[in-house]
CSV table of C-alpha atoms in Angstrom, one decimal:
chain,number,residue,atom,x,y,z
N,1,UNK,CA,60.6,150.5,61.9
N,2,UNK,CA,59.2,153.0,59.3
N,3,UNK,CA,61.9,152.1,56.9
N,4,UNK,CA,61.3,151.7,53.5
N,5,UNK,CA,58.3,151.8,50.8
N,6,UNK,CA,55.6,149.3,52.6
N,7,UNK,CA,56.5,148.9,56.2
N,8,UNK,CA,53.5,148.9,58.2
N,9,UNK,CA,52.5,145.1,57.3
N,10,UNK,CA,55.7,144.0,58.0
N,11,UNK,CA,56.4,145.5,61.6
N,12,UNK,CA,52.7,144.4,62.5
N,13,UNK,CA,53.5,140.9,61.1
N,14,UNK,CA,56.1,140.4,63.3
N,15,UNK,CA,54.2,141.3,66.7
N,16,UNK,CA,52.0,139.6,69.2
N,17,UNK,CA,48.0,140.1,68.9
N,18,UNK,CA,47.7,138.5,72.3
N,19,UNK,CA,50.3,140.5,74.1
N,20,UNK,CA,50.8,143.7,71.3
N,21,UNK,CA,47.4,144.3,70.0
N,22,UNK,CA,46.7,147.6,71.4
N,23,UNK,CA,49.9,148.8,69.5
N,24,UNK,CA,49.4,146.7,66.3
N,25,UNK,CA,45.5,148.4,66.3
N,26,UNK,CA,47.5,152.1,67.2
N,27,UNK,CA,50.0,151.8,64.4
N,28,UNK,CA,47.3,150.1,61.5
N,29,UNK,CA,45.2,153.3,62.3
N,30,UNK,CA,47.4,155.9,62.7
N,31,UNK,CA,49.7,154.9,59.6
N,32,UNK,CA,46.7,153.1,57.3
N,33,UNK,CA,43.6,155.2,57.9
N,34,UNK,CA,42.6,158.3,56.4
N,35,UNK,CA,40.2,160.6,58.4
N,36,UNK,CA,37.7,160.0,55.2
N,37,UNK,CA,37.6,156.4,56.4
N,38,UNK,CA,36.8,157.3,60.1
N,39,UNK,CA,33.6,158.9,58.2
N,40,UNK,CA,32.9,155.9,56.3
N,41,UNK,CA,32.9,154.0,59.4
N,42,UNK,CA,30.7,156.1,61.3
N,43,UNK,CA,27.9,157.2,59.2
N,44,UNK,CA,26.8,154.0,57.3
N,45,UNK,CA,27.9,152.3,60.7
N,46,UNK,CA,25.6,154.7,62.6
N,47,UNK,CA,22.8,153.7,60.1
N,48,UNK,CA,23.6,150.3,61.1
N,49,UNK,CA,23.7,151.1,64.8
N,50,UNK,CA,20.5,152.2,64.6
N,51,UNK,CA,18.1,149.8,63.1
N,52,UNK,CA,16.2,149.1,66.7
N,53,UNK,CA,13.7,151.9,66.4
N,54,UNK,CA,14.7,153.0,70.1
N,55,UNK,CA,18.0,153.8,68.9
N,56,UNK,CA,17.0,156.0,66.0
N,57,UNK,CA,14.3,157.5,68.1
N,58,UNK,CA,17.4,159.0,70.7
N,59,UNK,CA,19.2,160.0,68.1
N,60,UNK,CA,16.5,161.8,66.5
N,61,UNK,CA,15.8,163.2,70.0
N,62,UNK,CA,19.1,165.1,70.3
N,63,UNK,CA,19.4,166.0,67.1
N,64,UNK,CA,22.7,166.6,66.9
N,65,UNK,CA,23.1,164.8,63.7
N,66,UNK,CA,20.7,167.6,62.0
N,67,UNK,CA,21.9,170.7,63.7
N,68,UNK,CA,25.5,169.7,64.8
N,69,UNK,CA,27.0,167.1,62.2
N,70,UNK,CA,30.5,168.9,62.2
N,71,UNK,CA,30.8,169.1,66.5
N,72,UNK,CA,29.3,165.4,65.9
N,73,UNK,CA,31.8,163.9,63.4
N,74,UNK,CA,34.2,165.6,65.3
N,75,UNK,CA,33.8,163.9,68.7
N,76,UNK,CA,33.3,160.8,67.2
N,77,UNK,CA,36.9,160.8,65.7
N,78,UNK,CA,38.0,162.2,69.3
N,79,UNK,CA,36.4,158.5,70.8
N,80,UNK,CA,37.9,156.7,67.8
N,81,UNK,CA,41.2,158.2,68.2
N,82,UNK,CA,41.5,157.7,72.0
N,83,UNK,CA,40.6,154.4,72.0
N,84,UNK,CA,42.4,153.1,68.7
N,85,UNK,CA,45.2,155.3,68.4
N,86,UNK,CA,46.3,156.5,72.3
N,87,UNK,CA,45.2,152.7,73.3
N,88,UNK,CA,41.9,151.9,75.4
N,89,UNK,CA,44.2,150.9,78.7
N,90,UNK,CA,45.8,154.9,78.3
N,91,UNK,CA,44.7,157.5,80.2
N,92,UNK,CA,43.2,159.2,77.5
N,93,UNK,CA,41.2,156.2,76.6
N,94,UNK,CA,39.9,155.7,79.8
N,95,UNK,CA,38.8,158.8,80.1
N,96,UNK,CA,37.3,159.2,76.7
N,97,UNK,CA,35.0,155.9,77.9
N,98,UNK,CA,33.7,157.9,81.1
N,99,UNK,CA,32.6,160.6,78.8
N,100,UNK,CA,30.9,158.9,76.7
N,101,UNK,CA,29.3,156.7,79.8
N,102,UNK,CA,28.2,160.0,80.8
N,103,UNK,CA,27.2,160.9,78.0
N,104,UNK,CA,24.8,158.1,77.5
N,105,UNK,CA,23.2,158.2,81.0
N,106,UNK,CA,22.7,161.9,80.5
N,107,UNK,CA,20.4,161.2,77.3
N,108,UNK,CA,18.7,158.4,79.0
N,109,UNK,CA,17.9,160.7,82.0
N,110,UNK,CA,16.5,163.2,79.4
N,111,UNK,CA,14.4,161.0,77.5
N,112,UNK,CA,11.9,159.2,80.0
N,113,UNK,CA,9.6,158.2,77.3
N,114,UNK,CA,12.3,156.0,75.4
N,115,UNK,CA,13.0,153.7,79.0
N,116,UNK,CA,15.8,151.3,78.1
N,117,UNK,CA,17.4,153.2,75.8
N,118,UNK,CA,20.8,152.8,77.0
N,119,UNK,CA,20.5,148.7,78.3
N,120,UNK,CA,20.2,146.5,75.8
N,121,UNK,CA,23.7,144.6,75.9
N,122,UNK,CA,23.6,144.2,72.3
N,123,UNK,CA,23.4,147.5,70.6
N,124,UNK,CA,27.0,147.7,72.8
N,125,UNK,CA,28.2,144.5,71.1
N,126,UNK,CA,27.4,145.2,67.8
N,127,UNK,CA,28.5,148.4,67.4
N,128,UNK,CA,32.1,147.4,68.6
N,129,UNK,CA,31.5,144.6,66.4
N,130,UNK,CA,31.1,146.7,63.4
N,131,UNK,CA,33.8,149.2,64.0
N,132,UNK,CA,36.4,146.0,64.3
N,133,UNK,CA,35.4,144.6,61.3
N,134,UNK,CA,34.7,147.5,59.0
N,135,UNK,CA,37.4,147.1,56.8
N,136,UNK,CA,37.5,143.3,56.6
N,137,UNK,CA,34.0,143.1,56.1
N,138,UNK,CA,34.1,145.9,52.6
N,139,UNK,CA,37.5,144.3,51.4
N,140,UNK,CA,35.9,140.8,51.3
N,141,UNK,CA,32.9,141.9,49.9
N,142,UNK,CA,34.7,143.5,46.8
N,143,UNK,CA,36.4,140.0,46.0
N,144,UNK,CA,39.6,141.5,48.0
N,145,UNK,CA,41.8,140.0,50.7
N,146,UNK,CA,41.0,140.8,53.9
N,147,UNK,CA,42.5,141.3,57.3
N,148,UNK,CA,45.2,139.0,57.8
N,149,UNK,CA,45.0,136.5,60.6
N,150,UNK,CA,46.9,138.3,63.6
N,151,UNK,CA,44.9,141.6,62.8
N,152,UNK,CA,41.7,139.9,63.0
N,153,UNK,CA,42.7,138.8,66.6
N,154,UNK,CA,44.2,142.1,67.4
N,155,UNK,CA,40.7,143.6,66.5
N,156,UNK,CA,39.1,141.4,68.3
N,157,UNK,CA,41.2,142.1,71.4
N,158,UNK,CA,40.4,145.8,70.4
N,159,UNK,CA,36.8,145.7,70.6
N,160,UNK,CA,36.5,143.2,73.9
N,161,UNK,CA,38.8,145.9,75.9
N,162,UNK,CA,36.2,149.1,74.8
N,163,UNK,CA,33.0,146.5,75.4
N,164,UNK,CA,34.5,145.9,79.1
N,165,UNK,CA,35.4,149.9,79.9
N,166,UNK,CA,31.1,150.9,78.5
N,167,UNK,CA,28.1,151.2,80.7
N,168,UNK,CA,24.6,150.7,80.2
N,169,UNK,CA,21.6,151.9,82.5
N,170,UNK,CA,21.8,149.2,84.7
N,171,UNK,CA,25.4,149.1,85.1
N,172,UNK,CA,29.2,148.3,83.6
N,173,UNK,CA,29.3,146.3,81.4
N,174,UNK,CA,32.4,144.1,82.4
N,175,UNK,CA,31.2,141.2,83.4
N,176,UNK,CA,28.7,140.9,80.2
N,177,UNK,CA,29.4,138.3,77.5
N,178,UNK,CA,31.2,139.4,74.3
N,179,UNK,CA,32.0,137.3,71.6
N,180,UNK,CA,34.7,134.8,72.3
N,181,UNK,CA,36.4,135.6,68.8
N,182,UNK,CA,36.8,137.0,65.2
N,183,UNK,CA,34.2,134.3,63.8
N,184,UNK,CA,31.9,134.5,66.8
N,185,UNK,CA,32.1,138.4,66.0
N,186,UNK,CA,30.9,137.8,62.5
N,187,UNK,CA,28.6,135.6,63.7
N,188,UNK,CA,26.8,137.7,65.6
N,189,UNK,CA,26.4,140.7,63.1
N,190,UNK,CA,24.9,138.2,61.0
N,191,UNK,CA,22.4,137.5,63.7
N,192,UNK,CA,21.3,141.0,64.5
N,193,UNK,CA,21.0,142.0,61.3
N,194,UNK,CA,18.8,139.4,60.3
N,195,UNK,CA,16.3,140.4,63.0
N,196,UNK,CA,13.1,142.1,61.6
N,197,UNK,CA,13.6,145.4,62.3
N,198,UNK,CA,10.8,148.1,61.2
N,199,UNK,CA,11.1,150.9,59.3
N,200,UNK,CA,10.6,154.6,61.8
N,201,UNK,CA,10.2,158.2,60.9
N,202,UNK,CA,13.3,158.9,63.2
N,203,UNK,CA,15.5,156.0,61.5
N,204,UNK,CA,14.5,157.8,58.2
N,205,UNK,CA,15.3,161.7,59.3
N,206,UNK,CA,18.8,160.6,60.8
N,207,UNK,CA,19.4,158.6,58.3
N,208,UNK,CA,18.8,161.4,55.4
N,209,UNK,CA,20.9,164.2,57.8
N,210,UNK,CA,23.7,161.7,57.8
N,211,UNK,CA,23.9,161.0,54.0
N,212,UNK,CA,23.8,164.7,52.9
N,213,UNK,CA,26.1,165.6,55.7
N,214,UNK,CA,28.6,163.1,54.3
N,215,UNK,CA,28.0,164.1,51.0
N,216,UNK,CA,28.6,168.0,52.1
N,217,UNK,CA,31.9,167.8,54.1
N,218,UNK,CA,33.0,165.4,51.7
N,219,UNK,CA,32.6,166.1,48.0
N,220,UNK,CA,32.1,169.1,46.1
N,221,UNK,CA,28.4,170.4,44.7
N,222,UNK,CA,28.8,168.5,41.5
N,223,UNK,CA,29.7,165.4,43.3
N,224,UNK,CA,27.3,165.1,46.1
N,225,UNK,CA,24.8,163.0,44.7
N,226,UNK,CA,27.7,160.4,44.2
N,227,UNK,CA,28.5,160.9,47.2
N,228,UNK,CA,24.6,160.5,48.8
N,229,UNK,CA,25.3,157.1,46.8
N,230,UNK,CA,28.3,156.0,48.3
N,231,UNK,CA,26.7,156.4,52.1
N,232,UNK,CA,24.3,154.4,50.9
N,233,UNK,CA,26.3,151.4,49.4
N,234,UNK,CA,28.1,151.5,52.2
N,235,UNK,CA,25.0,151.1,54.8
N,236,UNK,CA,24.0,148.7,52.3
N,237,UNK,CA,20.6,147.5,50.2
N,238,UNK,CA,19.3,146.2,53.5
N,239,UNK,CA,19.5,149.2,56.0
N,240,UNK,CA,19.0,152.2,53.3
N,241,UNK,CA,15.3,150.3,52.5
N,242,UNK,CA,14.6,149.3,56.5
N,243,UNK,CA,15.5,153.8,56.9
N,244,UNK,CA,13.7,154.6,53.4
N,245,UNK,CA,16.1,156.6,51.9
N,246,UNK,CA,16.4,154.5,48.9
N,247,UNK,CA,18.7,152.0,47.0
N,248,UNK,CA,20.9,152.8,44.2
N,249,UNK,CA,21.0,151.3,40.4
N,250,UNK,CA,22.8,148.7,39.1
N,251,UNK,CA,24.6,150.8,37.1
N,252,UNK,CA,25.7,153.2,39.8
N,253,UNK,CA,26.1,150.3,42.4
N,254,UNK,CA,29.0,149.2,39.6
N,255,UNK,CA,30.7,152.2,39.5
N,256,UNK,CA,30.6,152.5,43.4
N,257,UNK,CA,32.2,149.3,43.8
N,258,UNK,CA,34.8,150.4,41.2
N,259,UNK,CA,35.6,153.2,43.1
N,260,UNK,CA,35.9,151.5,46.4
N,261,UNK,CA,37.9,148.7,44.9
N,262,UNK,CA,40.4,151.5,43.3
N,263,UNK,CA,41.1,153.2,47.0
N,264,UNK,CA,41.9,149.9,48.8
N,265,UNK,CA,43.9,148.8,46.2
N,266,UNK,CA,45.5,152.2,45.8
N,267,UNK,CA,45.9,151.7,50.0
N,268,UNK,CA,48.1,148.6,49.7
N,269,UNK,CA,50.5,149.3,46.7
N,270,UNK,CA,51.0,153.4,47.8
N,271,UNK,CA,53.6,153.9,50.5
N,272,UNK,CA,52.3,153.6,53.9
N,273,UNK,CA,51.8,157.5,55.3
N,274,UNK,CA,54.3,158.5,57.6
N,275,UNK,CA,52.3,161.4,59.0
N,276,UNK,CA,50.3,160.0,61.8
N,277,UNK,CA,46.4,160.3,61.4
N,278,UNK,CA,46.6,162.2,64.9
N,279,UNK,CA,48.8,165.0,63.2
N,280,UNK,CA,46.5,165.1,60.2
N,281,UNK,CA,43.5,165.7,62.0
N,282,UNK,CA,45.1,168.2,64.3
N,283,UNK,CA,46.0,170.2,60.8
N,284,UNK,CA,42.0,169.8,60.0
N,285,UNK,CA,40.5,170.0,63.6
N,286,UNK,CA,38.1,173.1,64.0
N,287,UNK,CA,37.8,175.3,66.8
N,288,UNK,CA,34.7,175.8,68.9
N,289,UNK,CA,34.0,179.0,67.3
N,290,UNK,CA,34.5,177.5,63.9
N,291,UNK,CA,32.1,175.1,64.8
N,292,UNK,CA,29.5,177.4,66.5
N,293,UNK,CA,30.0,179.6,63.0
N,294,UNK,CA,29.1,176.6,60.8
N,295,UNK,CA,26.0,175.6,63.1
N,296,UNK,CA,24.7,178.7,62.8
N,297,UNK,CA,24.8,178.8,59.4
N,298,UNK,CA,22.9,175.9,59.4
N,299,UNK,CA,19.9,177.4,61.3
């Protein structure tokens, strides 16, 4: 294993999804993702997440995305890493599913007013949905191949074992429905999405403190308004006007999918990294007075 120019494909190629996926989804992620990829997939996917207007409206309430991004980006590559990297059925991703449980029922204890918040069986579904299929879903839609067959059930494997370790207010969700499969996955983003969702004051604050943060902690000054832009192809046409934070040209929209198109090709023909994501994050990870120093520069 690890031998040679491209050897990730091959190695996960030859395994089981039904028996191996939790090490197939470890090695794709800690060999094939950069940490700039974890913050594609959670800031267009948290303006996704967040088209109900109750789930804008708690995020708005803790306003962590506005006053915290960094602590905030940060955890969420913690949960991402546990689960995809250290494996849901470890230790460390049990554990990182109790905190968020907690978490979550320490919110919904906080904000009476928004009852429900943390029930509805679908916002669960769906955003598992989306993180599984987040590179699948941008390949295809720039006329690229997409995850091969064995990956797609590995995913799907993936997202079925977080779904089953979540809680919502009224209880675990374990013995909730998840979609049977990849296509029934698809299926049922389609399906939620095209629900008619209205536009909210909170959905449009988050969703602004999310694209400039992106834009900030990734791209210099002179870049950040291509950067607001690709946030907002990624959340796509759809979620940018339901959140009101606007829709780019044609022309930009071009040059965007240029871009895009250039970084997963430049994924599959460079040589597959050999430092784990795990140690590349450790060299980037911020301390808490780091992180205390940078919010209260924000204030």
């Amino acid at each position: 294993m690890r031998r040679g120019y491209k050897w990730l494909d091959r190695e996960l190629a030859r395994m089981d999804p039904e028996t191996e996926w939790e090490r197939m989804i470890s090695l794709y992620v800690n060999h094939r993702v950069p940490e700039f990829a974890l913050a594609m997939m959670i800031y267009p996917g948290t303006m996704h997440m967040m088209q109900p207007g109750i789930a804008a409206a708690t995020l708005d309430h803790t306003g962590k995305l506005a006053t915290k991004p960094h602590r905030r980006f940060q955890d969420g590559n913690d949960f991402l890493v546990a689960w995809m990297v250290d494996g849901v059925s470890s230790e460390v991703g049990r554990k990182a599913a109790e905190r968020l449980n907690r978490i979550h029922m320490a919110v919904a204890r906080r904000t009476p007013h928004l009852p429900g918040n943390f029930d509805d069986v679908d916002d669960y579904v769906y955003a598992l949905v989306l993180l599984a299929t987040f590179a699948h879903r941008h390949q295809t839609s720039l006329g690229l191949p997409g995850m091969p067959e064995h990956m797609k059930r590995a995913w799907h494997h993936w997202a079925q074992a977080v779904f089953r370790l979540l809680e919502r207010e009224s209880g675990p969700l374990a013995g909730e429905a998840f979609p049977e499969d990849w296509n029934a996955m698809e299926e049922f983003a389609r399906s939620f999405d095209s629900r008619p969702f209205e536009p909210t004051e909170s959905g449009h604050r988050v969703a602004t403190a999310m694209m400039y943060f992106f834009a900030e902690r990734w791209f210099p000054a002179p870049l950040r308004a291509f950067g607001r832009d690709l946030t907002r192809y990624l959340a796509g046409e759809r979620v940018c006007r339901l959140h009101r934070i606007g829709w780019i040209s044609p022309g930009r929209e071009r040059f965007i999918r240029l871009f895009l198109r250039i970084l997963f090709h430049a994924q599959r023909v460079l040589p597959d990294a050999r430092t784990p994501l795990t140690e590349r994050l450790r060299r980037t990870r911020r301390t808490n007075a780091q992180l205390k120093e940078l919010e209260s520069a924000r204030r």
